[in-house]
CSV table of C-alpha atoms and ligand atoms in Angstrom, one decimal:
chain,number,residue,atom,x,y,z
I,1,UNK,CA,33.0,-0.4,-16.1
I,2,UNK,CA,31.3,-2.8,-13.8
I,3,UNK,CA,28.9,-1.1,-11.3
I,4,UNK,CA,30.1,-0.9,-7.7
I,5,UNK,CA,28.5,-3.7,-5.7
I,6,UNK,CA,28.3,-1.9,-2.4
I,7,UNK,CA,25.2,0.2,-3.0
I,8,UNK,CA,21.6,-0.8,-2.7
I,9,UNK,CA,19.5,0.4,-5.6
I,10,UNK,CA,16.2,1.4,-4.0
I,11,UNK,CA,14.4,2.1,-7.3
I,12,UNK,CA,14.3,-1.6,-8.0
I,13,UNK,CA,12.1,-2.1,-5.0
I,14,UNK,CA,9.3,0.2,-6.3
I,15,UNK,CA,7.1,0.1,-9.4
I,16,UNK,CA,9.5,1.9,-11.7
I,17,UNK,CA,6.9,2.5,-14.4
I,18,UNK,CA,4.9,5.0,-12.4
I,19,UNK,CA,7.0,6.0,-9.4
I,20,UNK,CA,10.3,7.9,-9.2
I,21,UNK,CA,12.4,8.5,-6.1
I,22,UNK,CA,13.2,12.2,-5.7
I,23,UNK,CA,15.0,12.3,-2.3
I,24,UNK,CA,16.0,10.0,0.6
I,25,UNK,CA,16.2,11.4,4.1
I,26,UNK,CA,18.0,9.1,6.5
I,27,UNK,CA,17.2,10.0,10.1
I,28,UNK,CA,18.3,8.3,13.3
I,29,UNK,CA,15.1,6.4,13.7
I,30,UNK,CA,13.6,6.3,10.2
I,31,UNK,CA,14.1,6.7,6.5
I,32,UNK,CA,11.9,9.0,4.6
I,33,UNK,CA,11.7,8.3,0.8
I,34,UNK,CA,10.2,11.1,-1.2
I,35,UNK,CA,8.7,10.0,-4.5
I,36,UNK,CA,6.6,11.4,-7.3
I,37,UNK,CA,4.1,9.8,-9.5
I,38,UNK,CA,5.0,9.8,-13.2
I,39,UNK,CA,1.7,8.2,-14.4
I,40,UNK,CA,-0.5,9.8,-17.0
I,41,UNK,CA,-3.6,7.6,-16.6
I,42,UNK,CA,-5.3,5.2,-14.2
I,43,UNK,CA,-8.1,2.8,-14.1
I,44,UNK,CA,-11.4,3.5,-12.2
I,45,UNK,CA,-11.8,0.9,-9.5
I,46,UNK,CA,-15.6,1.0,-9.9
I,47,UNK,CA,-16.2,0.8,-13.7
I,48,UNK,CA,-12.7,-0.3,-14.8
I,49,UNK,CA,-12.5,2.5,-17.4
I,50,UNK,CA,-9.1,4.0,-18.1
I,51,UNK,CA,-9.0,7.7,-17.5
I,52,UNK,CA,-6.4,10.4,-18.3
I,53,UNK,CA,-8.4,13.2,-16.9
I,54,UNK,CA,-6.2,14.8,-14.3
I,55,UNK,CA,-8.0,15.9,-11.1
I,56,UNK,CA,-5.3,17.1,-8.8
I,57,UNK,CA,-2.0,16.3,-6.9
I,58,UNK,CA,-1.6,15.5,-3.2
I,59,UNK,CA,1.0,14.1,-0.9
I,60,UNK,CA,0.3,10.6,0.4
I,61,UNK,CA,2.2,9.5,3.5
I,62,UNK,CA,2.6,5.7,3.4
I,63,UNK,CA,4.4,3.2,5.6
I,64,UNK,CA,6.5,0.6,3.9
I,65,UNK,CA,8.5,-2.5,5.1
I,66,UNK,CA,11.4,-1.4,7.3
I,67,UNK,CA,15.0,-1.3,6.0
I,68,UNK,CA,17.5,-3.0,8.4
I,69,UNK,CA,15.2,-2.3,11.3
I,70,UNK,CA,14.5,1.3,10.5
I,71,UNK,CA,11.0,2.5,9.9
I,72,UNK,CA,10.4,3.5,6.3
I,73,UNK,CA,8.0,6.3,5.4
I,74,UNK,CA,7.1,7.1,1.8
I,75,UNK,CA,6.0,10.6,0.9
I,76,UNK,CA,4.4,10.2,-2.5
I,77,UNK,CA,3.5,13.2,-4.6
I,78,UNK,CA,0.5,11.4,-6.2
I,79,UNK,CA,-2.1,12.2,-8.8
I,80,UNK,CA,-5.8,12.0,-8.6
I,81,UNK,CA,-7.8,11.3,-11.7
I,82,UNK,CA,-11.5,11.9,-12.6
I,83,UNK,CA,-13.6,9.1,-14.0
I,84,UNK,CA,-14.8,9.9,-17.6
I,85,UNK,CA,-17.8,7.6,-17.4
I,86,UNK,CA,-21.0,9.7,-17.0
I,87,UNK,CA,-22.8,6.7,-15.5
I,88,UNK,CA,-20.1,6.1,-12.9
I,89,UNK,CA,-20.5,7.6,-9.4
I,90,UNK,CA,-16.8,7.8,-8.7
I,91,UNK,CA,-15.6,11.4,-8.7
I,92,UNK,CA,-11.9,11.2,-8.0
I,93,UNK,CA,-9.6,8.2,-8.2
I,94,UNK,CA,-6.4,7.7,-6.1
I,95,UNK,CA,-3.6,5.9,-7.9
I,96,UNK,CA,-2.8,2.3,-6.9
I,97,UNK,CA,0.5,1.9,-8.8
I,98,UNK,CA,-0.3,-1.7,-10.1
I,99,UNK,CA,-1.4,-3.0,-6.7
I,100,UNK,CA,1.6,-1.6,-4.9
I,101,UNK,CA,-0.7,0.6,-2.9
I,102,UNK,CA,-4.4,0.4,-2.4
I,103,UNK,CA,-6.7,3.4,-2.8
I,104,UNK,CA,-6.4,5.5,0.3
I,105,UNK,CA,-4.4,2.9,2.2
I,106,UNK,CA,-1.7,4.2,4.5
I,107,UNK,CA,0.6,1.2,4.1
I,108,UNK,CA,2.0,-0.5,1.1
I,109,UNK,CA,0.4,-3.9,0.2
I,110,UNK,CA,3.6,-5.8,0.9
I,111,UNK,CA,3.6,-4.3,4.4
I,112,UNK,CA,-0.1,-5.3,4.9
I,113,UNK,CA,0.8,-8.8,3.6
I,114,UNK,CA,3.5,-9.2,6.1
I,115,UNK,CA,1.3,-8.0,9.0
I,116,UNK,CA,-1.6,-10.3,8.1
I,117,UNK,CA,0.7,-13.3,7.7
I,118,UNK,CA,2.4,-12.7,11.0
I,119,UNK,CA,-1.0,-12.0,12.8
I,120,UNK,CA,-2.4,-15.4,11.6
I,121,UNK,CA,0.7,-17.2,13.0
I,122,UNK,CA,0.7,-15.3,16.3
I,123,UNK,CA,-2.0,-13.0,17.6
I,124,UNK,CA,-3.0,-9.4,16.8
I,125,UNK,CA,-1.2,-8.0,19.9
I,126,UNK,CA,1.8,-10.3,19.4
I,127,UNK,CA,2.1,-9.3,15.8
I,128,UNK,CA,2.0,-5.6,16.7
I,129,UNK,CA,4.8,-6.1,19.2
I,130,UNK,CA,7.0,-8.0,16.7
I,131,UNK,CA,6.3,-5.3,14.1
I,132,UNK,CA,7.4,-2.5,16.4
I,133,UNK,CA,10.6,-4.3,17.1
I,134,UNK,CA,11.3,-4.6,13.4
I,135,UNK,CA,10.5,-1.0,12.6
I,136,UNK,CA,6.8,-1.1,11.6
I,137,UNK,CA,4.6,1.3,13.5
I,138,UNK,CA,1.3,-0.4,14.3
I,139,UNK,CA,-1.0,-1.4,17.1
I,140,UNK,CA,-3.1,-4.4,17.9
I,141,UNK,CA,-6.3,-2.5,16.8
I,142,UNK,CA,-4.7,-1.6,13.5
I,143,UNK,CA,-3.8,-5.3,12.9
I,144,UNK,CA,-7.4,-6.3,13.5
I,145,UNK,CA,-8.6,-3.7,11.1
I,146,UNK,CA,-6.1,-4.8,8.4
I,147,UNK,CA,-7.2,-8.4,8.8
I,148,UNK,CA,-10.9,-7.6,8.6
I,149,UNK,CA,-10.4,-5.4,5.6
I,150,UNK,CA,-8.3,-8.1,3.8
I,151,UNK,CA,-10.8,-10.9,4.4
I,152,UNK,CA,-13.8,-8.7,3.6
I,153,UNK,CA,-12.3,-8.2,0.1
I,154,UNK,CA,-12.1,-12.0,-0.5
I,155,UNK,CA,-14.9,-13.7,-2.4
I,156,UNK,CA,-17.5,-15.1,0.0
I,157,UNK,CA,-17.6,-18.9,0.1
I,158,UNK,CA,-20.7,-20.7,-1.3
I,159,UNK,CA,-23.3,-21.4,1.4
I,160,UNK,CA,-23.1,-25.1,0.8
I,161,UNK,CA,-19.3,-25.0,1.6
I,162,UNK,CA,-19.9,-23.6,5.1
I,163,UNK,CA,-20.1,-26.1,7.9
I,164,UNK,CA,-22.7,-25.1,10.4
I,165,UNK,CA,-22.9,-25.9,14.1
I,166,UNK,CA,-25.6,-28.5,13.3
I,167,UNK,CA,-23.2,-30.6,11.3
I,168,UNK,CA,-21.4,-31.7,14.5
V,1,ZN,ZN1,-15.7,5.0,-13.1
């Protein structure tokens, strides 16, 4: 039988390989999606070695893009792994779910992408106001922090590519 066409399958919007939705709580002003990690390994961000050594479980609260104007909060029961490389200084590794969520970030990467794009087109304060209207909780200060973090992680341009004041 053909599947009914009037339901939205939320699983499809998340990395299905490592995340499973366990419960969805629809409240008047927000939607809380409970998820759990189903991973069994992860890659160390420092030495890139794959580890399966389990270090612990904790709940990460993360903001995602809004659904029909409602704020969306993910509560992810996530794993921490320990790096197996004796020469690596990393003790515990938070999962990133294939770039869906950065280590220790409190927003999904697609949410950060949206905020950074909007901020570049408007301003940090303007961006924060538009976001709040759409159902993303943020402030001008947070927008500035997200922009700085994003551009710090980009490779630095070669010195010869930078145009100095003296060039004018
Ligand atoms: Zn490592």
